[in-house]
């Protein structure tokens, strides 16, 4: 079975050598795996790495000196289930001679299970070095997303020479038997690579050893290591990045239903090279292989989803709250009412990578609408979906063939076969819940459940597995289910072993009852996976003789008035119980392996089931969120229009409903400059727009009375989070890096949100930088919202007709108790420049500054403002051009998107004409005054 974490091998390696453990704690975080070919692995393990070693190991020999591992001692007889044969070669369990724990039995050909060997995922790794994560690292610190612990391994390779910048990526989630391939061209900032890796949140990253030669590492390698300081890195020899081998892997492992991926990737040499290294590495370190035709392999182009960089995801609090990483005050927390781990993972990935295909989005919205209209469908689906287990992880375990047959491998296979039976038995109830649905997507999901292979697999399982075997909570309950999973009379030796196990368990219960009578104590039998059977008692210590337990009891622990302990006899009986259990697991495992080999050819239908369940779970979650708030279905046009929209996360936090505001951005008016005092709501408003855009593009309803969105291919944010004057220098550098990233990657389909740019430097430089950035973004035709304190920037509206000035209104109220004027924040967005000017001076008035200084500051500010306004006067020609421009853009927009009836359209056009005539006549009046 694949391990949940690749890095779990590290403690055992470090423990084997104190010097190695010390070197690891002080050295860098990189691995050197696959430095020898598999054929020479055993000989390589016996050798010691030297500075002259060729390949990647030799490249890094100067940084740390790590000895190769000594050969692993051969296991004692009976340590494994049997010879290392494939499942097809294992004979049926009834052909085995029944084994006992006697010494004579060990001489038989029947393999013994005395204990679990070293972890199947812990093979000797010759020439191995590692970058290990920093202590306390969690890829998702938020408890709301704690189920998304790192489990993804990614291989990354870059072209060389003229192909530099062409990136190939392959990733596999250890919890899901799916490989995702990507190949794309990136620029020198490698923004796409970093963003994709941030979304994957990898446990380990694999790269070629030639990319990280000391003193000559590639820029890609340097950037990745800088951005992922808490991730394991592994380097393998370049020869393992072999596109021919990668294509062979895909042909061998890809399930038939997804075989079209071969046509997509045949000429994508870099992603093929990446998948070759990835699969070779997984086989090498996990000590397991995937069954033929068992993996879902798909190619994802970068154009299929919107790009949200990691900085924007953090600014917008999509997954993790910036104030308290443990709470769920995030967009994920707002929408997450999923019932399954698969649904939760799908929601998370959709939030980080929203869709850009309008047809797919509308199909999802149709489903949410039907779920909201049909309560029977909603509650029926929710009831069935909540009973599903983690189907993706179940599949991941089922399609792996361990190279070593251990107790853990056996137990895992048996457990997952019971889970599979449980899952397949839910297919019919899910079909019944969907039978009356009307939307195309729900009907398609219902149709996918008609696959006859579900029934074939379930029938094959039921011929071997008891009807009563099912998933149950509690480790003892599941142990019992696994022991009696296989039907009686299939293997007589298994039946005998189970009777033996039952007798031992009964003997344990009887012994504890006798002890209770002997000492007149309220003893009861308890069980845990770590301790096995033990004794538990709840009583006051004063009720004990001499306030002590009898000396027969050992390993005593006490929590409040509850005692747990055991006895020497109970320890021996636990050992007998474990021995009997290993024999049961072994024989059951042989039967299960034969059963699995028969159903592998039909198991592909489970991939569609997994997709269906996770998608339905996410859509139900969207519908659930709508029932708790007044969300509205979004439309998709070439206009961003939100009527009375509010911040979804703020609504979750606040007792009262947040203040709602309107938003209107079109191609003819695509640049909003937003001004207002501190704390007036500018940053919150910017985040609100981005969150609503993301919600719309993942197929969710949005918090507004009406909403229309233009599809955003990229969402960029530059939002200020640091007001500390002492860190202005570093803040300014961070601003410049973030704005440079936006300028390099934005296009005319981007949504750009910029807050307080230039605040980290002096006013003149800040205004200059803002002007230059604004003019560049205006040339892109992207939808841009630019919040600023620099009122000088509002003059841009005079120069560019597609610029609109907006401001957040504040009111001045008299505080009668303190006899002072105070500012009341309305959080309402209004057109035009802010009338609230010099709010810094008003803050100075209520401070302890001398009145004479405040008066001088006011006078100087008035003179400067007068000079600026004289330079910002608009000319009549500018006003005429503005009127013509606005009329033309409104007419184009009406022609593209209007759904008005003829009378309403006629009225709208009439009003549009009147507004144009008014604006034009105003320009003529200005012209006349100028001539006078």
CSV table of C-alpha atoms in Angstrom, one decimal, residues 655-894:
chain,number,residue,atom,x,y,z
A,655,UNK,CA,-23.9,39.6,13.1
A,656,UNK,CA,-25.6,42.0,10.7
A,657,UNK,CA,-25.7,41.8,6.9
A,658,UNK,CA,-22.8,43.8,5.3
A,659,UNK,CA,-23.5,47.0,3.4
A,660,UNK,CA,-24.2,46.2,-0.2
A,661,UNK,CA,-22.8,48.2,-3.2
A,662,UNK,CA,-23.2,48.3,-6.9
A,663,UNK,CA,-20.5,47.6,-9.5
A,664,UNK,CA,-20.5,48.4,-13.2
A,665,UNK,CA,-17.6,47.8,-15.5
A,666,UNK,CA,-17.7,47.6,-19.3
A,667,UNK,CA,-15.2,47.6,-22.1
A,668,UNK,CA,-16.0,51.3,-22.6
A,669,UNK,CA,-15.5,52.0,-18.9
A,670,UNK,CA,-13.1,49.4,-17.7
A,671,UNK,CA,-10.9,51.3,-15.2
A,672,UNK,CA,-12.3,52.4,-11.8
A,673,UNK,CA,-10.3,54.7,-9.6
A,674,UNK,CA,-11.6,54.4,-6.0
A,675,UNK,CA,-10.8,56.9,-3.3
A,676,UNK,CA,-11.9,57.4,0.3
A,677,UNK,CA,-10.4,57.7,3.8
A,678,UNK,CA,-8.8,54.9,5.6
A,679,UNK,CA,-11.3,52.3,6.9
A,680,UNK,CA,-14.0,53.5,4.5
A,681,UNK,CA,-14.2,50.0,2.8
A,682,UNK,CA,-12.0,50.2,-0.2
A,683,UNK,CA,-10.0,47.0,0.4
A,684,UNK,CA,-13.1,45.1,1.4
A,685,UNK,CA,-14.9,46.2,-1.7
A,686,UNK,CA,-12.0,45.1,-4.0
A,687,UNK,CA,-11.9,41.6,-2.3
A,688,UNK,CA,-15.7,41.4,-2.6
A,689,UNK,CA,-15.6,41.8,-6.4
A,690,UNK,CA,-12.9,39.1,-6.8
A,691,UNK,CA,-14.7,36.7,-4.5
A,692,UNK,CA,-18.0,37.2,-6.4
A,693,UNK,CA,-16.2,36.6,-9.7
A,694,UNK,CA,-14.6,33.4,-8.5
A,695,UNK,CA,-18.0,32.1,-7.1
A,696,UNK,CA,-19.6,32.8,-10.4
A,697,UNK,CA,-16.9,31.0,-12.4
A,698,UNK,CA,-17.1,27.8,-10.3
A,699,UNK,CA,-20.9,27.5,-10.8
A,700,UNK,CA,-22.1,29.0,-7.5
A,701,UNK,CA,-24.7,31.6,-6.9
A,702,UNK,CA,-23.3,35.0,-5.7
A,703,UNK,CA,-24.2,37.4,-2.9
A,704,UNK,CA,-26.1,40.1,-4.8
A,705,UNK,CA,-29.6,41.1,-6.0
A,706,UNK,CA,-28.4,40.8,-9.6
A,707,UNK,CA,-25.1,39.9,-11.2
A,708,UNK,CA,-23.5,39.7,-14.6
A,709,UNK,CA,-19.8,38.8,-15.2
A,710,UNK,CA,-17.3,38.7,-18.0
A,711,UNK,CA,-15.2,35.6,-17.8
A,712,UNK,CA,-11.8,36.4,-16.3
A,713,UNK,CA,-8.9,34.3,-17.5
A,714,UNK,CA,-6.7,35.7,-14.8
A,715,UNK,CA,-7.4,37.3,-11.4
A,716,UNK,CA,-4.6,39.5,-10.0
A,717,UNK,CA,-4.6,41.4,-6.7
A,718,UNK,CA,-2.2,43.8,-5.1
A,719,UNK,CA,-3.7,44.5,-1.7
A,720,UNK,CA,-2.0,46.3,1.1
A,721,UNK,CA,-1.8,44.4,4.3
A,722,UNK,CA,1.0,46.2,6.2
A,723,UNK,CA,0.8,49.7,7.7
A,724,UNK,CA,4.0,49.5,9.7
A,725,UNK,CA,6.2,52.5,8.8
A,726,UNK,CA,9.3,50.6,10.1
A,727,UNK,CA,8.9,48.1,7.2
A,728,UNK,CA,8.3,50.6,4.4
A,729,UNK,CA,11.4,49.6,2.6
A,730,UNK,CA,10.5,45.9,2.4
A,731,UNK,CA,6.9,46.8,1.7
A,732,UNK,CA,7.8,48.9,-1.3
A,733,UNK,CA,10.0,46.1,-2.7
A,734,UNK,CA,7.1,43.6,-2.3
A,735,UNK,CA,4.8,46.1,-4.0
A,736,UNK,CA,7.1,46.4,-7.0
A,737,UNK,CA,7.5,42.6,-7.3
A,738,UNK,CA,3.8,42.1,-7.2
A,739,UNK,CA,3.0,44.8,-9.7
A,740,UNK,CA,5.7,43.6,-12.0
A,741,UNK,CA,4.2,40.2,-11.9
A,742,UNK,CA,0.8,41.6,-12.9
A,743,UNK,CA,2.2,43.8,-15.7
A,744,UNK,CA,4.1,40.8,-17.2
A,745,UNK,CA,1.2,38.4,-17.1
A,746,UNK,CA,-2.1,40.4,-17.5
A,747,UNK,CA,-4.1,40.5,-20.7
A,748,UNK,CA,-7.4,42.0,-21.9
A,749,UNK,CA,-9.3,39.2,-20.2
A,750,UNK,CA,-7.9,39.8,-16.7
A,751,UNK,CA,-9.5,41.1,-13.6
A,752,UNK,CA,-7.0,43.3,-11.8
A,753,UNK,CA,-7.5,44.7,-8.2
A,754,UNK,CA,-4.8,47.1,-6.9
A,755,UNK,CA,-5.0,48.7,-3.5
A,756,UNK,CA,-2.7,51.5,-2.2
A,757,UNK,CA,0.1,51.1,-4.7
A,758,UNK,CA,3.1,53.3,-4.0
A,759,UNK,CA,2.4,53.8,-0.3
A,760,UNK,CA,5.8,52.4,0.6
A,761,UNK,CA,7.8,55.3,-0.9
A,762,UNK,CA,7.5,59.1,-0.9
A,763,UNK,CA,4.5,60.9,-2.4
A,764,UNK,CA,6.1,62.1,-5.6
A,765,UNK,CA,7.5,58.7,-6.5
A,766,UNK,CA,4.4,57.0,-5.5
A,767,UNK,CA,2.2,59.2,-7.7
A,768,UNK,CA,4.7,58.8,-10.6
A,769,UNK,CA,4.6,55.0,-10.3
A,770,UNK,CA,0.8,54.9,-10.1
A,771,UNK,CA,0.4,57.1,-13.2
A,772,UNK,CA,2.8,54.9,-15.2
A,773,UNK,CA,1.1,51.7,-14.0
A,774,UNK,CA,-2.4,53.1,-14.7
A,775,UNK,CA,-1.5,54.1,-18.3
A,776,UNK,CA,0.0,50.7,-19.0
A,777,UNK,CA,-3.1,48.9,-17.7
A,778,UNK,CA,-5.4,51.2,-19.6
A,779,UNK,CA,-3.8,50.0,-22.8
A,780,UNK,CA,-4.6,46.3,-21.9
A,781,UNK,CA,-8.4,46.8,-21.8
A,782,UNK,CA,-8.4,44.6,-18.7
A,783,UNK,CA,-11.1,45.2,-16.0
A,784,UNK,CA,-9.2,47.1,-13.4
A,785,UNK,CA,-10.2,48.5,-10.0
A,786,UNK,CA,-7.5,50.9,-8.5
A,787,UNK,CA,-8.0,52.1,-4.9
A,788,UNK,CA,-5.7,54.9,-3.9
A,789,UNK,CA,-5.1,57.8,-1.5
A,790,UNK,CA,-3.4,59.8,-4.3
A,791,UNK,CA,-6.2,62.2,-5.4
A,792,UNK,CA,-3.9,63.4,-8.2
A,793,UNK,CA,-4.6,60.2,-10.0
A,794,UNK,CA,-8.3,61.2,-10.4
A,795,UNK,CA,-7.1,63.6,-13.2
A,796,UNK,CA,-6.6,60.5,-15.4
A,797,UNK,CA,-10.4,60.6,-16.0
A,798,UNK,CA,-9.9,63.8,-18.0
A,799,UNK,CA,-7.4,62.2,-20.2
A,800,UNK,CA,-9.0,58.8,-20.8
A,801,UNK,CA,-12.7,58.4,-21.4
A,802,UNK,CA,-12.7,54.8,-20.2
A,803,UNK,CA,-11.8,55.8,-16.6
A,804,UNK,CA,-14.4,56.4,-13.9
A,805,UNK,CA,-13.8,58.0,-10.5
A,806,UNK,CA,-15.6,56.4,-7.6
A,807,UNK,CA,-15.4,57.1,-3.8
A,808,UNK,CA,-16.6,55.8,-0.5
A,809,UNK,CA,-18.8,58.3,1.2
A,810,UNK,CA,-18.3,59.4,4.8
A,811,UNK,CA,-20.5,61.7,7.0
A,812,UNK,CA,-19.6,64.2,9.7
A,813,UNK,CA,-21.6,64.0,12.8
A,814,UNK,CA,-21.4,66.2,16.0
A,815,UNK,CA,-20.5,64.3,19.1
A,816,UNK,CA,-22.4,66.3,21.7
A,817,UNK,CA,-20.8,64.5,24.7
A,818,UNK,CA,-17.3,65.4,23.5
A,819,UNK,CA,-18.2,68.6,21.6
A,820,UNK,CA,-16.2,67.4,18.6
A,821,UNK,CA,-17.0,66.5,15.0
A,822,UNK,CA,-16.5,62.8,14.2
A,823,UNK,CA,-16.5,60.8,11.0
A,824,UNK,CA,-19.3,58.3,10.3
A,825,UNK,CA,-18.3,55.6,7.8
A,826,UNK,CA,-21.3,54.7,5.5
A,827,UNK,CA,-19.4,52.1,3.4
A,828,UNK,CA,-21.4,53.3,0.4
A,829,UNK,CA,-19.8,53.6,-3.0
A,830,UNK,CA,-20.7,56.8,-4.9
A,831,UNK,CA,-19.7,58.3,-8.3
A,832,UNK,CA,-17.1,61.0,-8.6
A,833,UNK,CA,-14.1,62.1,-6.5
A,834,UNK,CA,-14.3,61.9,-2.8
A,835,UNK,CA,-15.4,65.1,-1.1
A,836,UNK,CA,-13.7,64.0,2.0
A,837,UNK,CA,-10.3,65.7,1.5
A,838,UNK,CA,-7.5,66.2,3.9
A,839,UNK,CA,-8.7,63.5,6.2
A,840,UNK,CA,-5.1,63.4,7.5
A,841,UNK,CA,-5.4,66.9,8.7
A,842,UNK,CA,-8.7,66.0,10.5
A,843,UNK,CA,-6.9,63.2,12.2
A,844,UNK,CA,-4.2,65.6,13.3
A,845,UNK,CA,-6.9,68.0,14.7
A,846,UNK,CA,-8.0,65.4,17.2
A,847,UNK,CA,-4.4,64.5,18.1
A,848,UNK,CA,-2.2,66.4,20.5
A,849,UNK,CA,-0.5,68.6,17.8
A,850,UNK,CA,-0.4,72.3,18.6
A,851,UNK,CA,-3.2,74.3,16.9
A,852,UNK,CA,-0.8,76.6,15.2
A,853,UNK,CA,0.9,73.7,13.3
A,854,UNK,CA,-2.5,72.4,12.2
A,855,UNK,CA,-3.5,75.8,10.9
A,856,UNK,CA,-0.3,76.2,8.9
A,857,UNK,CA,-0.7,72.7,7.5
A,858,UNK,CA,-4.3,73.6,6.3
A,859,UNK,CA,-3.1,76.8,4.6
A,860,UNK,CA,-0.3,75.1,2.8
A,861,UNK,CA,-2.5,72.2,1.7
A,862,UNK,CA,-5.1,74.7,0.3
A,863,UNK,CA,-2.5,76.4,-1.9
A,864,UNK,CA,-1.2,73.2,-3.3
A,865,UNK,CA,-4.7,71.9,-4.0
A,866,UNK,CA,-5.6,75.1,-5.9
A,867,UNK,CA,-2.5,74.7,-8.1
A,868,UNK,CA,-3.3,71.0,-8.9
A,869,UNK,CA,-7.0,71.8,-9.8
A,870,UNK,CA,-5.9,74.5,-12.2
A,871,UNK,CA,-3.8,71.9,-14.1
A,872,UNK,CA,-6.6,69.4,-14.1
A,873,UNK,CA,-9.3,71.4,-16.0
A,874,UNK,CA,-10.8,69.6,-18.9
A,875,UNK,CA,-10.9,71.2,-22.4
A,876,UNK,CA,-14.2,71.4,-24.4
A,877,UNK,CA,-12.7,69.0,-27.0
A,878,UNK,CA,-12.0,66.4,-24.3
A,879,UNK,CA,-15.6,66.7,-23.1
A,880,UNK,CA,-17.0,66.2,-26.6
A,881,UNK,CA,-14.8,63.2,-27.2
A,882,UNK,CA,-15.9,61.7,-23.9
A,883,UNK,CA,-19.6,62.1,-24.8
A,884,UNK,CA,-19.1,60.5,-28.2
A,885,UNK,CA,-17.1,57.6,-26.7
A,886,UNK,CA,-19.6,56.9,-24.0
A,887,UNK,CA,-22.5,56.8,-26.5
A,888,UNK,CA,-20.6,54.5,-28.9
A,889,UNK,CA,-19.6,52.0,-26.1
A,890,UNK,CA,-23.2,51.9,-24.8
A,891,UNK,CA,-24.6,51.2,-28.3
A,892,UNK,CA,-22.1,48.4,-28.9
A,893,UNK,CA,-22.9,46.9,-25.5
A,894,UNK,CA,-26.6,47.1,-26.2
